[in-house]
Amino acid sequence: MSQLEKGLEGQEEKVVREKSPSPTVESVPSAVYSDKWTKRLLKFGVEDRGIQPVPEERRTDTQFFKVFFIWFSWNINILTFSAGTLGPVVFGLSLRDTCLIILFFSMFFCIFPAYVCTWGPKLGMRTMVISRYSFGYYGVIPLSVFNLITMLGFSVLNAILGGQALASITNGLSWTVGIVVISLISLLVSFGGYNVLNWYERIAWIPVVITFIIALGIGGKHLSSPPAAEPATVSSVLSFASTLAGFAITFTGVATDFAVYYRHDVSGWRIFIYSYIGLLVPIVTLQSLGAAVAVAASTSVPEWQQAYEGGDVGGLLHAMLSPVGGFGKFLTVLLALSVAGNICATAYSASITLQAFAPWLVVVPRYVFAIITTGIVVALAIPGAHRFYDTLVNFLGLIGYWASAFIAVLLVEHHYFRKNDPRNYDAESWDTPSKLPSGIAAIAACLMSVALIVPCMHQVWFTGPIAEKTGDIGFEVAFVITVIFYVPFRMIERRIQGRL
């Protein structure tokens, strides 16, 4: 048995600490953690640790490259492909402009989750736990709600796309059945936890990459001569960029969840580079391919356009692969299954975030929440399946706002107030409200930014007066305003509380 597995099983240590509202696994001899069922699952490598920080002596994993495959497999799927189609389809951008926006803005957006991921080995804490050191014990609860909405939203979109793709190759299979099948496959991986997830993500990308290469070879002749388009406006560029922000920077809310078992002395640059490349390469490549295919479908390939009616991305991909007959159907199935790499990783983080949302559930094993999360995804995906594009645009546009404000607080707290020093995070205080910040400063700074986010929003259902002239600049404004207000608010909070 590896040192990591021993660390996951070691739940018997008793820790004497100040009484808190959320008892830890170590301090509460819960029957949940001592029954035969849990012990049996642990022997098979199932992870039960939830949001509890991982002690330094249990951070023993040295296979740091695994974090690359987590991010790569998470994003090498048809949801990433579909996000690229929004440039020409929704925002009216040319293929050239769409690809340039995807490249340069993604290069910037991917910095945030890749950097925060480097905190995992140093602190041994999940992202929502780290957030308690700025938002406070109770302030993280609404934050967890936003993070849950984000994670579940991504899972729902992926389940819809996977279900569409499976249904496109059969006459009798409905989108609903396809959604259920995809979700159950993903549950098997997220249920297993850290070890199973890392094993799966290390291999899941291989057939997907091969399939996209074959699809490019089959349909590439239609992508070589895109038609001329009107020059991009500032408004369309910034609005599309805001959508891309919702796709990339929201990974920051779960960034450390997959790095808490790595050795604490690993180079931060090493984790950053693995994470950054793992995020950037699939996002830029597949979003650009999605844009190219969408342009071709609307201008030169009627068969693709017909299959694409109603935002059926799965049908579009099947139409691309149809020239190779039955083999094309097989490849479409592989693309449908590609979303499992995203859903299982998302469900894993969502199961942890649920414990931050309801701290009293910390005594419940993490894998129980994986089952609950999957049930929620299926329940939401089925009614949303026939409104995919409206759902995608609204969802990606909105989640970028809260994520931007959240990142601003996290970065200022870590660098300005805690001096980028892990020793300034008292791991023993993670679940003790009286030893954590009140969170008033962080919440107040975020709320102050809302006043300017609204007039800067450009959504399908609302366009603010500033956004009418500039395009959507809500996520940029959210970041800047939050930083401006958080610094003085936090100083006042520290002076009143007399501690970090």
Coordinates of C-alpha atoms in Angstrom, one line a residue:
M1 CA 0.0 0.0 0.0
S2 CA 1.4 3.4 -0.9
Q3 CA 2.1 6.2 1.6
L4 CA -0.7 8.2 0.0
E5 CA -3.3 5.4 0.6
K6 CA -2.1 5.0 4.1
G7 CA -2.6 8.7 4.6
L8 CA -6.1 8.5 3.2
E9 CA -6.9 5.7 5.6
G10 CA -5.4 7.2 8.7
Q11 CA -8.5 8.6 10.4
E12 CA -7.8 7.4 13.9
E13 CA -5.5 10.2 15.2
K14 CA -7.1 12.4 17.9
V15 CA -6.5 16.1 17.8
V16 CA -7.3 18.3 20.8
R17 CA -8.4 21.7 19.6
E18 CA -10.9 24.4 20.4
K19 CA -14.5 23.3 20.0
S20 CA -15.9 24.3 16.6
P21 CA -19.3 24.1 14.8
S22 CA -17.9 21.6 12.3
P23 CA -16.2 18.6 14.0
T24 CA -13.3 17.1 12.2
V25 CA -12.8 13.5 11.2
E26 CA -10.0 13.3 13.7
S27 CA -11.9 14.7 16.6
V28 CA -15.2 12.9 16.1
P29 CA -15.3 9.1 16.3
S30 CA -18.1 8.9 13.9
A31 CA -19.6 5.5 13.1
V32 CA -19.6 6.6 9.5
Y33 CA -15.8 6.3 9.4
S34 CA -15.6 3.0 11.3
D35 CA -18.1 0.8 9.6
K36 CA -17.2 -2.1 7.5
W37 CA -18.5 -0.5 4.3
T38 CA -16.1 2.5 4.5
K39 CA -13.1 0.3 5.5
R40 CA -13.8 -1.9 2.5
L41 CA -14.0 1.0 0.1
L42 CA -10.7 2.4 1.5
K43 CA -9.0 -0.9 0.8
F44 CA -10.0 -0.5 -2.9
G45 CA -8.4 3.0 -3.0
V46 CA -11.6 5.0 -2.6
E47 CA -10.9 8.4 -1.0
D48 CA -13.2 9.5 1.8
R49 CA -11.3 12.7 2.9
G50 CA -13.3 15.8 2.2
I51 CA -12.4 19.4 3.0
Q52 CA -10.1 18.5 6.0
P53 CA -6.6 19.9 5.4
V54 CA -4.0 17.3 4.5
P55 CA -1.2 17.3 7.1
E56 CA 2.3 17.9 5.8
E57 CA 3.4 14.3 6.7
R58 CA 0.6 13.0 4.5
R59 CA 1.5 15.0 1.4
T60 CA 3.7 12.3 -0.1
D61 CA 2.7 12.2 -3.8
T62 CA 5.7 12.9 -6.1
Q63 CA 4.0 12.2 -9.4
F64 CA 3.5 15.9 -10.0
F65 CA 2.9 15.5 -13.8
K66 CA -0.5 14.1 -12.9
V67 CA -1.9 17.6 -12.4
F68 CA -1.2 18.2 -16.1
F69 CA -3.4 15.3 -17.1
I70 CA -6.2 16.5 -14.7
W71 CA -6.5 19.8 -16.5
F72 CA -5.9 18.5 -20.0
S73 CA -8.5 15.7 -19.8
W74 CA -10.9 18.1 -18.0
N75 CA -10.9 20.4 -21.0
I76 CA -10.3 18.0 -24.0
N77 CA -14.0 17.5 -24.7
I78 CA -16.9 18.7 -26.8
L79 CA -17.9 21.4 -24.3
T80 CA -14.6 23.2 -25.0
F81 CA -15.3 22.7 -28.7
S82 CA -18.8 24.2 -28.4
A83 CA -17.5 27.3 -26.5
G84 CA -15.5 28.2 -29.6
T85 CA -18.6 28.2 -31.8
L86 CA -20.0 31.1 -29.8
G87 CA -17.6 33.5 -31.5
P88 CA -19.1 33.3 -35.0
V89 CA -22.6 32.0 -34.1
V90 CA -23.5 34.4 -31.2
F91 CA -21.1 37.3 -31.4
G92 CA -20.8 37.5 -35.2
L93 CA -17.0 37.4 -35.2
S94 CA -14.9 36.2 -38.2
L95 CA -12.9 33.1 -37.8
R96 CA -9.6 35.0 -37.7
D97 CA -10.9 37.4 -35.0
T98 CA -12.4 34.5 -33.0
C99 CA -9.2 32.5 -32.9
L100 CA -7.1 35.5 -32.0
I101 CA -9.4 36.4 -29.1
I102 CA -9.4 32.8 -27.9
L103 CA -5.6 32.6 -28.0
F104 CA -4.6 35.9 -26.3
F105 CA -7.4 36.1 -23.7
S106 CA -7.0 32.4 -22.8
M107 CA -3.3 32.9 -22.3
F108 CA -4.2 35.5 -19.7
F109 CA -7.2 33.8 -18.1
C110 CA -5.4 30.4 -17.5
I111 CA -2.7 32.1 -15.4
F112 CA -5.1 32.4 -12.4
P113 CA -6.1 28.8 -11.9
A114 CA -2.6 27.6 -12.7
Y115 CA -1.1 29.9 -10.1
V116 CA -3.6 29.1 -7.3
C117 CA -3.0 25.4 -8.0
T118 CA 0.6 25.9 -6.7
W119 CA -0.9 26.7 -3.2
G120 CA -2.2 23.1 -2.9
P121 CA 1.1 21.4 -2.0
K122 CA 2.2 24.3 0.2
L123 CA -1.0 24.5 2.3
G124 CA -2.6 21.1 1.9
M125 CA -6.0 22.8 1.7
R126 CA -8.8 22.7 -0.8
T127 CA -9.6 26.0 -2.4
M128 CA -12.8 26.6 -0.4
V129 CA -10.9 26.0 2.8
I130 CA -8.2 28.5 1.8
S131 CA -11.0 31.0 1.1
R132 CA -12.0 30.8 4.8
Y133 CA -8.8 32.8 5.6
S134 CA -10.2 35.8 3.8
F135 CA -14.0 35.3 3.6
G136 CA -14.3 33.7 7.1
Y137 CA -16.0 30.5 8.2
Y138 CA -19.5 31.7 7.5
G139 CA -18.6 34.0 4.6
V140 CA -17.5 31.0 2.5
I141 CA -21.0 29.6 2.6
P142 CA -22.5 31.9 0.0
L143 CA -19.2 31.6 -1.9
S144 CA -19.6 27.9 -1.9
V145 CA -23.1 28.3 -3.4
F146 CA -21.6 30.2 -6.4
N147 CA -18.9 27.6 -6.7
L148 CA -21.4 24.8 -6.6
I149 CA -23.6 26.5 -9.3
T150 CA -20.5 26.9 -11.4
M151 CA -19.4 23.2 -11.1
L152 CA -22.9 21.8 -11.5
G153 CA -23.5 24.1 -14.4
F154 CA -20.4 22.8 -16.3
S155 CA -21.5 19.3 -15.5
V156 CA -25.0 19.9 -16.8
L157 CA -23.7 21.4 -20.0
N158 CA -21.3 18.4 -20.5
A159 CA -24.1 15.9 -19.8
I160 CA -26.3 17.6 -22.4
L161 CA -23.6 17.5 -25.0
G162 CA -22.7 13.9 -24.3
G163 CA -26.3 12.9 -24.4
Q164 CA -26.8 14.8 -27.7
A165 CA -23.8 13.0 -29.3
L166 CA -25.0 9.5 -28.2
A167 CA -28.5 10.2 -29.4
S168 CA -27.2 11.5 -32.8
I169 CA -25.9 8.0 -33.8
T170 CA -29.2 6.1 -33.1
N171 CA -32.8 6.5 -34.1
G172 CA -34.3 5.3 -30.9
L173 CA -32.1 6.7 -28.2
S174 CA -33.3 10.0 -26.7
W175 CA -31.2 12.8 -25.3
T176 CA -32.5 11.9 -21.9
V177 CA -31.1 8.4 -22.0
G178 CA -27.8 9.6 -23.3
I179 CA -27.6 12.1 -20.4
V180 CA -28.2 9.4 -17.8
V181 CA -25.6 7.1 -19.4
I182 CA -22.9 9.7 -19.5
S183 CA -23.6 10.8 -15.9
L184 CA -23.4 7.3 -14.5
I185 CA -20.1 6.6 -16.3
S186 CA -18.8 9.8 -14.7
L187 CA -20.1 8.8 -11.3
L188 CA -17.9 5.7 -11.2
V189 CA -14.8 7.9 -11.4
S190 CA -15.8 10.7 -9.1
F191 CA -17.0 8.2 -6.5
G192 CA -13.5 6.7 -6.4
G193 CA -11.8 10.0 -5.6
Y194 CA -8.2 11.1 -5.9
N195 CA -6.4 7.9 -7.0
V196 CA -9.1 6.7 -9.4
L197 CA -9.6 10.2 -10.8
N198 CA -5.9 10.6 -11.5
W199 CA -5.7 7.2 -13.1
Y200 CA -8.7 7.9 -15.4
E201 CA -7.6 11.4 -16.4
R202 CA -4.2 10.1 -17.3
I203 CA -5.6 8.0 -20.1
A204 CA -9.0 9.6 -20.9
W205 CA -7.5 12.2 -23.3
I206 CA -5.9 9.7 -25.7
P207 CA -8.9 8.5 -27.7
V208 CA -10.4 12.0 -27.6
V209 CA -7.3 13.6 -29.2
I210 CA -7.1 10.8 -31.8
T211 CA -10.8 11.3 -32.7
F212 CA -10.5 15.0 -33.1
I213 CA -7.4 14.5 -35.3
I214 CA -9.4 12.1 -37.5
A215 CA -12.4 14.5 -37.6
L216 CA -10.0 17.3 -38.7
G217 CA -8.6 15.0 -41.4
I218 CA -12.1 14.1 -42.7
G219 CA -13.6 17.6 -42.6
G220 CA -10.5 19.7 -42.9
K221 CA -11.1 20.5 -46.6
H222 CA -14.1 22.6 -45.6
L223 CA -12.2 24.7 -43.1
S224 CA -9.4 26.0 -45.4
S225 CA -11.2 29.0 -47.0
P226 CA -13.4 30.8 -44.5
P227 CA -15.5 33.7 -46.0
A228 CA -14.7 37.3 -45.4
A229 CA -16.5 38.9 -42.5
E230 CA -17.1 42.4 -41.1
P231 CA -14.4 43.8 -38.9
A232 CA -14.8 43.1 -35.2
T233 CA -16.2 45.8 -33.0
V234 CA -14.8 46.5 -29.5
S235 CA -18.2 45.5 -28.0
S236 CA -18.2 42.1 -29.7
V237 CA -14.6 41.4 -28.8
L238 CA -15.0 42.2 -25.1
S239 CA -18.3 40.4 -24.8
F240 CA -16.8 37.2 -26.3
A241 CA -13.8 37.6 -24.0
S242 CA -16.1 37.9 -21.0
T243 CA -17.6 34.6 -22.1
L244 CA -14.2 33.0 -22.3
A245 CA -13.4 34.3 -18.9
G246 CA -16.3 32.4 -17.5
F247 CA -14.9 29.3 -19.1
A248 CA -11.3 29.6 -17.8
I249 CA -10.9 31.6 -14.7
T250 CA -13.7 29.8 -12.8
F251 CA -11.3 26.8 -12.5
T252 CA -9.6 28.9 -9.8
G253 CA -12.4 28.0 -7.4
V254 CA -11.3 24.3 -7.5
A255 CA -7.6 24.8 -8.4
T256 CA -6.0 23.4 -5.3
D257 CA -8.4 20.4 -4.9
F258 CA -6.2 18.2 -7.1
A259 CA -2.8 19.2 -5.6
V260 CA -3.2 18.8 -1.8
Y261 CA -1.5 15.4 -1.7
Y262 CA 1.7 16.5 -3.5
R263 CA 4.9 17.0 -1.4
H264 CA 5.0 20.4 0.1
D265 CA 8.6 21.1 -1.1
V266 CA 7.7 20.8 -4.8
S267 CA 8.7 23.8 -6.9
G268 CA 5.8 26.1 -7.4
W269 CA 6.9 26.8 -11.0
R270 CA 6.7 23.1 -11.7
I271 CA 3.1 22.9 -10.7
F272 CA 2.3 26.1 -12.4
I273 CA 3.8 25.1 -15.8
Y274 CA 2.1 21.7 -15.7
S275 CA -1.3 23.3 -14.9
Y276 CA -0.9 26.2 -17.3
I277 CA -0.1 24.0 -20.3
G278 CA -2.7 21.5 -19.3
L279 CA -5.3 24.2 -19.3
L280 CA -4.2 26.4 -22.3
V281 CA -3.5 23.8 -24.9
P282 CA -6.9 22.0 -25.0
I283 CA -8.8 25.3 -24.5
V284 CA -7.2 27.2 -27.4
T285 CA -7.0 24.2 -29.7
L286 CA -10.6 22.9 -29.4
Q287 CA -12.2 26.3 -29.1
S288 CA -10.5 27.4 -32.3
L289 CA -11.6 24.2 -34.0
G290 CA -15.1 24.7 -32.8
A291 CA -15.1 28.2 -34.3
A292 CA -13.8 26.9 -37.7
V293 CA -16.4 24.2 -37.9
A294 CA -19.2 26.5 -37.0
V295 CA -18.2 29.0 -39.7
A296 CA -18.0 26.1 -42.3
A297 CA -21.4 24.8 -41.2
S298 CA -23.0 28.1 -41.8
T299 CA -21.4 29.0 -45.1
S300 CA -20.3 26.0 -47.1
V301 CA -21.5 22.6 -45.8
P302 CA -25.3 22.3 -45.7
E303 CA -25.2 18.8 -44.2
W304 CA -23.3 20.2 -41.2
Q305 CA -25.7 23.1 -40.9
Q306 CA -28.8 20.8 -40.9
A307 CA -27.3 18.6 -38.2
Y308 CA -26.4 21.7 -36.2
E309 CA -30.0 23.0 -36.1
G310 CA -31.1 23.9 -32.5
G311 CA -27.5 24.0 -31.2
D312 CA -27.0 20.2 -31.6
V313 CA -23.2 20.1 -31.3
G314 CA -23.3 16.3 -31.0
G315 CA -25.2 16.1 -34.3
L316 CA -22.7 18.5 -35.9
L317 CA -19.7 16.3 -34.9
H318 CA -21.6 13.2 -36.1
A319 CA -22.2 14.9 -39.5
M320 CA -18.4 15.7 -39.7
L321 CA -17.6 12.0 -39.1
S322 CA -20.4 10.5 -41.2
P323 CA -18.3 10.0 -44.4
V324 CA -16.5 7.1 -42.8
G325 CA -19.8 5.3 -42.0
G326 CA -19.9 2.9 -39.0
F327 CA -16.4 4.0 -37.9
G328 CA -17.7 7.5 -37.7
K329 CA -20.5 6.4 -35.3
F330 CA -17.8 4.8 -33.1
L331 CA -15.8 8.0 -33.1
T332 CA -18.9 10.0 -32.2
V333 CA -19.4 7.7 -29.2
L334 CA -15.8 8.4 -28.1
L335 CA -16.5 12.1 -28.4
A336 CA -19.7 11.7 -26.3
L337 CA -17.7 9.9 -23.6
S338 CA -15.1 12.7 -23.7
V339 CA -17.3 14.8 -21.4
A340 CA -16.9 12.2 -18.7
G341 CA -13.4 13.5 -18.0
N342 CA -14.9 16.9 -17.2
I343 CA -18.0 15.7 -15.3
C344 CA -16.1 13.4 -13.0
A345 CA -13.5 16.0 -12.1
T346 CA -16.2 18.6 -11.6
A347 CA -18.3 16.3 -9.5
Y348 CA -15.2 15.5 -7.4
S349 CA -14.7 19.2 -6.5
A350 CA -18.5 19.8 -6.1
S351 CA -18.6 17.0 -3.6
I352 CA -15.9 18.8 -1.6
T353 CA -17.6 22.2 -2.0
L354 CA -20.8 20.8 -0.6
Q355 CA -19.0 20.3 2.8
A356 CA -17.9 23.9 2.8
F357 CA -21.5 25.0 2.1
A358 CA -22.8 22.8 4.9
P359 CA -19.9 22.4 7.4
W360 CA -21.8 20.0 9.7
L361 CA -21.7 17.5 6.8
V362 CA -17.9 17.1 7.2
V363 CA -18.4 13.8 9.0
V364 CA -20.0 12.3 5.9
P365 CA -17.6 10.6 3.5
R366 CA -16.8 12.6 0.3
Y367 CA -18.0 9.8 -2.0
V368 CA -21.6 10.1 -0.7
F369 CA -21.7 13.7 -2.1
A370 CA -20.4 12.4 -5.5
I371 CA -23.7 10.4 -5.7
I372 CA -25.8 13.4 -4.7
T373 CA -24.0 15.6 -7.2
T374 CA -24.6 13.2 -10.1
G375 CA -28.3 13.1 -9.2
I376 CA -28.5 16.9 -9.3
V377 CA -26.7 17.0 -12.7
V378 CA -29.1 14.5 -14.3
A379 CA -32.2 16.3 -12.9
L380 CA -31.0 19.7 -14.3
A381 CA -29.6 18.4 -17.6
I382 CA -32.7 16.7 -18.9
P383 CA -35.0 19.8 -18.9
G384 CA -32.2 22.0 -20.1
A385 CA -31.1 19.8 -23.1
H386 CA -33.3 21.6 -25.7
R387 CA -32.1 25.1 -24.7
F388 CA -28.4 24.5 -24.8
Y389 CA -27.1 27.6 -26.5
D390 CA -29.2 30.0 -24.3
T391 CA -28.0 28.1 -21.3
L392 CA -24.3 28.2 -22.4
V393 CA -24.2 31.9 -23.2
N394 CA -26.0 33.0 -20.0
F395 CA -24.1 30.6 -17.8
L396 CA -20.6 31.4 -19.0
G397 CA -21.3 35.2 -19.1
L398 CA -22.5 35.3 -15.5
I399 CA -20.1 33.1 -13.7
G400 CA -17.1 35.2 -14.7
Y401 CA -18.3 38.1 -12.6
W402 CA -18.3 36.3 -9.2
A403 CA -15.1 34.4 -10.0
S404 CA -13.3 37.6 -10.8
A405 CA -14.2 39.2 -7.5
F406 CA -13.3 36.0 -5.7
I407 CA -9.9 35.8 -7.3
A408 CA -9.2 39.4 -6.4
V409 CA -9.8 38.8 -2.7
L410 CA -7.8 35.6 -2.8
L411 CA -4.7 37.1 -4.4
V412 CA -4.7 40.3 -2.3
E413 CA -5.1 38.2 0.9
H414 CA -2.3 35.8 0.0
H415 CA 0.3 38.3 -1.2
Y416 CA -0.4 41.5 0.6
F417 CA -1.7 40.3 4.0
R418 CA -0.1 36.9 4.3
K419 CA 3.1 37.7 2.4
N420 CA 2.9 34.6 0.2
D421 CA 4.0 32.6 3.3
P422 CA 2.3 29.3 4.2
R423 CA 3.3 29.8 7.8
N424 CA 0.8 32.6 7.9
Y425 CA -2.1 30.1 7.4
D426 CA -2.8 28.4 10.7
A427 CA -4.0 25.0 9.5
E428 CA -5.4 24.2 13.0
S429 CA -7.8 27.1 12.7
W430 CA -9.5 26.0 9.4
D431 CA -12.8 25.1 11.1
T432 CA -12.7 27.5 14.1
P433 CA -14.7 30.6 13.4
S434 CA -13.2 32.6 16.3
K435 CA -9.7 32.2 14.9
L436 CA -10.6 33.1 11.3
P437 CA -11.3 36.5 9.8
S438 CA -14.9 37.6 10.1
G439 CA -15.2 37.8 6.3
I440 CA -17.0 41.1 6.5
A441 CA -14.2 42.8 4.6
A442 CA -14.2 40.3 1.7
I443 CA -18.0 40.2 1.4
A444 CA -18.3 44.0 1.5
A445 CA -15.6 44.5 -1.1
C446 CA -17.4 42.0 -3.4
L447 CA -20.7 43.7 -2.9
M448 CA -19.2 47.1 -3.7
S449 CA -18.1 45.8 -7.0
V450 CA -21.6 44.6 -7.9
A451 CA -22.7 48.3 -8.1
L452 CA -20.5 48.7 -11.1
I453 CA -20.7 45.2 -12.6
V454 CA -24.4 45.6 -13.4
P455 CA -24.0 48.6 -15.7
C456 CA -21.1 46.9 -17.4
M457 CA -22.9 43.7 -18.1
H458 CA -23.8 42.6 -21.7
Q459 CA -26.0 39.5 -21.5
V460 CA -28.8 38.2 -23.8
W461 CA -31.4 39.3 -21.2
F462 CA -29.8 42.6 -20.1
T463 CA -27.3 45.2 -21.3
G464 CA -26.1 47.9 -19.0
P465 CA -25.6 51.5 -20.1
I466 CA -21.8 51.3 -20.0
A467 CA -21.8 47.9 -21.8
E468 CA -23.9 49.4 -24.7
K469 CA -20.8 51.4 -25.6
T470 CA -17.9 49.2 -24.5
G471 CA -19.2 45.6 -24.6
D472 CA -19.1 43.4 -21.5
I473 CA -16.4 44.6 -19.2
G474 CA -18.0 43.3 -16.0
F475 CA -15.3 40.8 -15.0
E476 CA -12.5 43.4 -15.4
V477 CA -14.5 45.9 -13.3
A478 CA -15.3 43.2 -10.7
F479 CA -11.6 42.5 -10.2
V480 CA -10.4 46.1 -10.0
I481 CA -13.1 47.4 -7.7
T482 CA -12.8 44.4 -5.4
V483 CA -9.1 45.0 -5.0
I484 CA -9.6 48.7 -4.4
F485 CA -12.1 48.2 -1.6
Y486 CA -10.7 45.0 -0.1
V487 CA -7.4 46.4 1.0
P488 CA -8.7 49.2 3.3
F489 CA -11.7 47.0 4.5
R490 CA -9.3 44.2 5.5
M491 CA -7.0 46.6 7.3
I492 CA -10.0 47.8 9.4
E493 CA -11.1 44.2 10.0
R494 CA -7.6 43.2 11.2
R495 CA -7.4 46.2 13.5
I496 CA -10.8 45.4 15.1
Q497 CA -10.1 41.7 15.4
G498 CA -6.4 42.0 16.3
R499 CA -5.3 39.1 14.2
L500 CA -4.9 37.9 10.6

